Amino acid sequence: SKAAGEPPVRRWLPVAVPAAVAVALGASGLLVPVATAGSGAPVTVAIVQGNVPRLGLDFNAQRQAVLNNHVDATLELAARVASGAQRQPDLVVWPENSSDIDPLRNPAAGARIAQAADTVRAPILVGAVLLGPGPGEVRNAGILWRPGTGADLSQLYTKRHPVPFAEYVPLRDVARMVSKQVDLIRNDFVPGSTPGVVRAGPAVLGDVICFEVAYDEVVRDTVTGGAQLLVVQTNNATFDVAEARQQLAMVRLRAVEHGRPALMASTVGVSGFVAPDGRVSDATGFNTREVVVRQMRLDDGRTLATRLGWWPELALAGLAAAALVGAAVLRWRQRVVPG
């Protein structure tokens, strides 16, 4: 047929063009920024991995013990700072679920966090479960607790993507027909509506919670909102070590994508710091209590990936669709157009 006799270049053009564009994007640095370190002011950050009494789905039955673990580990850090054995941190990061007791409504929990912040003399980004806004509703939040003044409600991030059937039950009445086990989730986590841009004094943080790190727009929104340091607060007590390492790999990807220093703070591990080129430092063990401190350089720049957002994905998807259409047309011509 005429199509079969076409030059090879024309025959492969629908496939070659998207491939060439992908290679060009990668070579230009759009997909792989080359930043190796932050270029801004230095900031000393401490990650507190307090651990939980036992791994598994019932970790939150030990809420007071988990909070105490993170307070006590922070007090130990403060003692090392006071003795000169450790650098004074500018910021302390606790993981998701480090206070499943609402510290805004429970005075004892709030007092313990205040004790930790006042003693270490640095603001603490606390992963907390907050009651409300309505009955049967809670929020998975990162809240900044400042020494001397307490909770800064102006610097509070609520998780934007709660996990269905883990943090909330969609269509609960219908789901109950399938399994009454859905009522083990007594309260529904409600989503936040604003990006996790937290101004912590020495740094503007881009806070995301747990596997929100997998959502392109959730992380990018913090960077375009001014974040200089990416922070992932997570609770891996229901994961295994392989899943925790997979999550840290996602943090590395985001650091490279946006040319930002990053860190992951986990209740049980793996926690650690990530440079803008993806290198991991001070990674902790799994199911251990550890505190790691590192000086990082903030960054205000924007990579092409940050500026363009989802446009490269849309362009590549469009080119791939065009390639499939072109291939289908060529095959049709081979079958029906006489030679």
Coordinates of C-alpha atoms in Angstrom, one line a residue:
S1 CA 0.0 0.0 0.0
K2 CA 1.0 3.7 -0.2
A3 CA 1.3 3.9 3.6
A4 CA 3.5 0.9 3.7
G5 CA 5.8 2.5 1.1
E6 CA 6.1 5.8 3.0
P7 CA 9.6 6.8 4.1
P8 CA 10.5 5.5 7.6
V9 CA 10.9 9.0 8.9
R10 CA 7.3 9.8 8.2
R11 CA 6.1 6.5 9.5
W12 CA 7.8 7.0 12.9
L13 CA 7.2 10.7 13.2
P14 CA 4.2 10.4 15.6
V15 CA 6.3 8.4 18.1
A16 CA 9.6 10.2 17.6
V17 CA 8.3 13.7 18.3
P18 CA 7.1 13.0 21.9
A19 CA 10.3 11.1 22.6
A20 CA 12.4 14.0 21.4
V21 CA 10.5 16.5 23.4
A22 CA 10.9 14.4 26.6
V23 CA 14.7 14.1 26.0
A24 CA 14.9 17.9 25.4
L25 CA 13.0 18.7 28.6
G26 CA 15.3 16.5 30.6
A27 CA 18.4 17.9 29.0
S28 CA 17.2 21.5 29.6
G29 CA 16.9 20.9 33.4
L30 CA 13.1 21.3 33.4
L31 CA 12.6 17.8 34.8
V32 CA 16.0 17.5 36.6
P33 CA 17.1 20.7 38.3
V34 CA 20.8 20.8 39.1
A35 CA 20.8 22.7 42.4
T36 CA 23.1 21.1 44.9
A37 CA 22.6 23.2 48.0
G38 CA 20.4 26.0 49.2
S39 CA 21.7 29.5 48.5
G40 CA 20.0 31.4 51.3
A41 CA 20.5 31.9 55.0
P42 CA 21.5 29.0 57.2
V43 CA 19.0 27.6 59.7
T44 CA 19.6 24.9 62.3
V45 CA 16.7 22.4 62.4
A46 CA 16.1 19.5 64.8
I47 CA 13.9 16.5 63.9
V48 CA 12.4 14.7 66.9
Q49 CA 11.4 11.1 66.3
G50 CA 9.9 10.1 69.6
N51 CA 8.7 6.6 68.6
V52 CA 5.5 4.8 69.8
P53 CA 5.0 2.1 72.4
R54 CA 4.2 -0.4 69.7
L55 CA 3.7 -0.5 65.9
G56 CA 0.4 -1.3 64.3
L57 CA -3.1 0.1 63.9
D58 CA -3.6 0.6 67.6
F59 CA -0.7 3.1 68.0
N60 CA -3.2 5.9 68.8
A61 CA -4.5 4.0 71.8
Q62 CA -1.2 5.2 73.4
R63 CA -1.8 8.9 72.7
Q64 CA -0.4 10.2 76.0
A65 CA 2.7 8.0 75.8
V66 CA 3.4 9.2 72.2
L67 CA 3.2 12.8 73.3
N68 CA 5.4 12.2 76.3
N69 CA 8.0 10.5 74.1
H70 CA 8.3 13.6 71.9
V71 CA 8.3 16.0 74.9
D72 CA 11.0 13.9 76.7
A73 CA 13.2 13.6 73.6
T74 CA 13.0 17.4 73.1
L75 CA 13.9 18.0 76.7
E76 CA 16.9 15.7 76.3
L77 CA 17.9 17.8 73.2
A78 CA 17.6 20.9 75.3
A79 CA 19.9 19.5 77.9
R80 CA 22.5 18.7 75.3
V81 CA 22.2 22.2 74.0
A82 CA 22.6 23.7 77.5
S83 CA 25.7 21.6 78.0
G84 CA 27.3 22.8 74.8
A85 CA 27.2 19.3 73.2
Q86 CA 24.7 20.3 70.6
R87 CA 24.0 23.4 68.5
Q88 CA 21.0 25.5 69.4
P89 CA 18.2 24.8 67.0
D90 CA 16.3 27.6 65.3
L91 CA 13.4 25.2 64.7
V92 CA 12.2 21.8 66.0
V93 CA 10.0 19.6 63.9
W94 CA 7.7 16.9 65.4
P95 CA 6.0 14.4 63.2
E96 CA 2.4 13.8 62.3
N97 CA 0.3 12.4 65.3
S98 CA 3.0 13.5 67.8
S99 CA 0.0 14.9 69.8
D100 CA -3.2 13.1 69.1
I101 CA -4.5 14.8 72.2
D102 CA -5.8 18.2 71.0
P103 CA -3.4 20.6 72.8
L104 CA -5.7 23.6 72.1
R105 CA -8.5 22.0 74.2
N106 CA -6.5 19.8 76.6
P107 CA -4.6 22.1 79.0
A108 CA -2.3 19.2 80.2
A109 CA -1.2 18.4 76.6
G110 CA -0.7 22.1 75.8
A111 CA 1.4 22.5 79.0
R112 CA 3.7 19.6 78.0
I113 CA 4.3 21.0 74.6
A114 CA 4.9 24.5 76.1
Q115 CA 7.4 23.0 78.5
A116 CA 9.3 21.4 75.5
A117 CA 9.3 24.7 73.5
D118 CA 10.3 26.9 76.4
T119 CA 13.1 24.6 77.4
V120 CA 14.6 24.1 74.0
R121 CA 14.1 27.8 73.3
A122 CA 12.8 27.3 69.7
P123 CA 9.5 27.0 68.0
I124 CA 8.2 23.5 67.5
L125 CA 6.1 22.4 64.5
V126 CA 3.7 20.0 66.2
G127 CA 1.7 17.3 64.3
A128 CA -1.6 17.4 66.1
V129 CA -5.1 16.1 65.8
L130 CA -7.5 19.0 66.5
L131 CA -11.2 18.6 67.4
G132 CA -13.8 20.2 65.2
P133 CA -14.9 22.3 63.5
G134 CA -18.2 20.3 63.8
P135 CA -19.3 17.3 65.9
G136 CA -17.7 14.1 64.8
E137 CA -15.1 16.0 62.9
V138 CA -11.3 16.4 63.4
R139 CA -8.4 17.9 61.6
N140 CA -4.9 16.5 60.9
A141 CA -2.8 19.6 61.4
G142 CA 0.7 21.0 61.7
I143 CA 0.7 23.9 64.3
L144 CA 3.5 26.1 65.3
W145 CA 4.2 26.3 69.0
R146 CA 6.4 29.2 70.0
P147 CA 8.4 29.5 73.2
G148 CA 6.9 31.8 75.7
T149 CA 3.7 32.5 73.8
G150 CA 2.4 29.1 72.9
A151 CA 0.3 28.0 69.9
D152 CA 0.4 30.4 67.0
L153 CA -3.0 29.9 65.4
S154 CA -2.0 32.1 62.5
Q155 CA 0.5 29.5 61.5
L156 CA -1.6 26.3 61.3
Y157 CA -1.8 23.9 58.4
T158 CA -4.6 21.4 58.0
K159 CA -4.1 18.4 55.8
R160 CA -5.7 19.0 52.4
H161 CA -6.0 15.4 51.3
P162 CA -7.3 13.1 54.1
V163 CA -7.2 9.4 53.1
P164 CA -10.6 7.8 52.4
F165 CA -11.5 4.8 54.6
A166 CA -8.5 5.6 56.8
E167 CA -9.1 9.2 57.9
Y168 CA -12.7 9.5 56.9
V169 CA -15.5 7.4 55.5
P170 CA -17.2 8.7 52.3
L171 CA -20.9 7.8 52.1
R172 CA -20.7 6.2 55.6
D173 CA -24.3 4.9 55.5
V174 CA -23.7 3.1 52.2
A175 CA -20.2 1.8 53.3
R176 CA -21.8 0.4 56.5
M177 CA -23.9 -1.9 54.3
V178 CA -20.7 -3.4 53.1
S179 CA -18.9 -3.6 56.4
K180 CA -19.7 -2.3 59.9
Q181 CA -16.0 -2.1 60.5
V182 CA -16.1 1.4 58.9
D183 CA -17.5 2.6 62.3
L184 CA -14.1 1.9 63.8
I185 CA -13.3 5.3 62.3
R186 CA -15.4 7.3 64.8
N187 CA -14.5 10.8 63.6
D188 CA -14.1 12.0 60.0
F189 CA -11.0 14.1 59.2
V190 CA -12.1 17.2 57.3
P191 CA -9.7 18.7 54.7
G192 CA -8.0 22.0 54.9
S193 CA -8.3 24.6 52.1
T194 CA -5.1 26.5 52.1
P195 CA -1.5 25.5 51.2
G196 CA 0.9 24.6 54.1
V197 CA 2.9 27.8 54.1
V198 CA 4.1 28.2 57.7
R199 CA 6.1 31.2 58.8
A200 CA 8.3 29.9 61.6
G201 CA 10.5 32.9 62.2
P202 CA 13.9 31.9 60.8
A203 CA 12.3 30.1 57.8
V204 CA 9.2 29.8 55.7
L205 CA 8.2 26.2 55.7
G206 CA 6.3 24.2 53.1
D207 CA 4.4 21.8 55.3
V208 CA 2.7 18.7 53.9
I209 CA 1.4 15.7 55.9
C210 CA 2.2 12.1 55.2
F211 CA 1.5 10.9 51.6
E212 CA 0.4 14.4 50.5
V213 CA 4.0 14.4 49.3
A214 CA 2.8 12.3 46.4
Y215 CA 0.5 15.1 45.2
D216 CA 2.2 17.5 42.8
E217 CA 0.0 20.5 43.4
V218 CA 0.1 20.2 47.2
V219 CA 3.9 20.5 47.3
R220 CA 4.1 23.1 44.5
D221 CA 1.5 25.3 46.2
T222 CA 3.8 25.7 49.2
V223 CA 6.8 26.7 47.1
T224 CA 4.9 29.2 45.0
G225 CA 3.5 30.5 48.3
G226 CA 7.1 31.3 49.5
A227 CA 8.3 28.1 51.2
Q228 CA 12.1 28.0 51.6
L229 CA 12.2 24.6 53.3
L230 CA 10.0 21.6 52.5
V231 CA 8.8 19.7 55.6
V232 CA 7.0 16.4 55.5
Q233 CA 5.3 15.4 58.8
T234 CA 4.4 11.7 58.8
N235 CA 3.4 8.8 61.1
N236 CA 4.7 5.5 59.8
A237 CA 3.6 3.4 62.8
T238 CA 1.2 1.5 60.5
F239 CA 3.8 1.1 57.8
D240 CA 6.8 -1.2 57.4
V241 CA 10.4 0.0 56.8
A242 CA 10.1 -0.4 53.0
E243 CA 7.1 1.9 52.9
A244 CA 8.9 4.4 55.0
R245 CA 11.9 4.4 52.7
Q246 CA 9.5 4.8 49.7
Q247 CA 8.1 7.9 51.3
L248 CA 11.6 9.3 51.9
A249 CA 12.3 8.7 48.2
M250 CA 9.3 10.9 47.3
V251 CA 10.7 13.6 49.5
R252 CA 13.9 13.4 47.6
L253 CA 12.0 13.8 44.3
R254 CA 10.3 16.9 45.6
A255 CA 13.5 18.4 46.8
V256 CA 15.1 18.0 43.4
E257 CA 11.9 19.0 41.5
H258 CA 11.7 22.4 43.3
G259 CA 15.4 22.9 44.2
R260 CA 14.5 23.1 47.9
P261 CA 16.1 21.6 51.0
A262 CA 13.7 19.2 52.6
L263 CA 13.2 17.0 55.6
M264 CA 10.9 14.2 56.7
A265 CA 9.9 13.8 60.4
S266 CA 8.4 10.5 61.3
T267 CA 7.1 9.1 64.6
V268 CA 9.0 5.9 64.1
G269 CA 11.3 6.4 61.1
V270 CA 12.6 6.9 58.6
S271 CA 13.4 10.6 59.3
G272 CA 16.1 12.6 57.7
F273 CA 17.3 15.7 55.8
V274 CA 17.4 16.0 52.0
A275 CA 19.5 18.4 50.0
P276 CA 18.2 20.1 46.9
D277 CA 20.1 17.6 44.8
G278 CA 18.4 14.7 46.5
R279 CA 21.2 13.6 48.9
V280 CA 20.0 12.3 52.2
S281 CA 21.7 13.1 55.5
D282 CA 21.2 11.9 59.1
A283 CA 18.6 9.3 58.2
T284 CA 17.3 7.6 61.3
G285 CA 16.6 3.9 62.0
F286 CA 13.1 2.4 62.0
N287 CA 11.1 1.8 65.2
T288 CA 13.7 3.8 67.3
R289 CA 13.7 7.1 69.2
E290 CA 16.2 9.5 67.7
V291 CA 16.9 13.2 67.5
V292 CA 18.9 14.6 64.6
V293 CA 20.1 18.1 64.1
R294 CA 21.5 19.7 61.0
Q295 CA 22.2 23.1 59.6
M296 CA 20.5 23.7 56.3
R297 CA 20.6 26.6 53.8
L298 CA 17.2 27.9 52.8
D299 CA 16.4 28.6 49.1
D300 CA 14.0 31.2 47.5
G301 CA 14.7 30.3 43.8
R302 CA 12.3 28.6 41.5
T303 CA 13.1 25.9 39.1
L304 CA 11.5 25.6 35.6
A305 CA 9.5 22.7 37.0
T306 CA 8.1 25.0 39.8
R307 CA 7.3 27.7 37.3
L308 CA 5.6 25.5 34.7
G309 CA 3.8 23.2 37.1
W310 CA 1.6 20.7 35.3
W311 CA 2.1 22.2 31.8
P312 CA 4.9 19.7 30.8
E313 CA 2.7 16.8 31.9
L314 CA -0.2 18.1 29.9
A315 CA 2.0 18.7 26.8
L316 CA 3.6 15.2 27.0
A317 CA 0.2 13.7 27.5
G318 CA -1.1 15.6 24.5
L319 CA 1.8 14.5 22.3
A320 CA 1.4 10.9 23.5
A321 CA -2.3 11.1 22.5
A322 CA -1.3 12.5 19.1
A323 CA 1.1 9.7 18.6
L324 CA -1.5 7.1 19.3
V325 CA -4.0 8.8 16.9
G326 CA -1.2 9.1 14.3
A327 CA -0.4 5.4 14.7
A328 CA -4.0 4.4 14.4
V329 CA -4.4 6.5 11.2
L330 CA -1.4 4.9 9.6
R331 CA -2.6 1.4 10.5
W332 CA -6.1 2.3 9.0
R333 CA -4.5 3.5 5.8
Q334 CA -2.4 0.4 5.5
R335 CA -5.6 -1.7 5.7
V336 CA -8.1 0.3 3.6
V337 CA -6.2 2.5 1.1
P338 CA -5.3 0.6 -2.0
G339 CA -1.6 0.5 -3.0

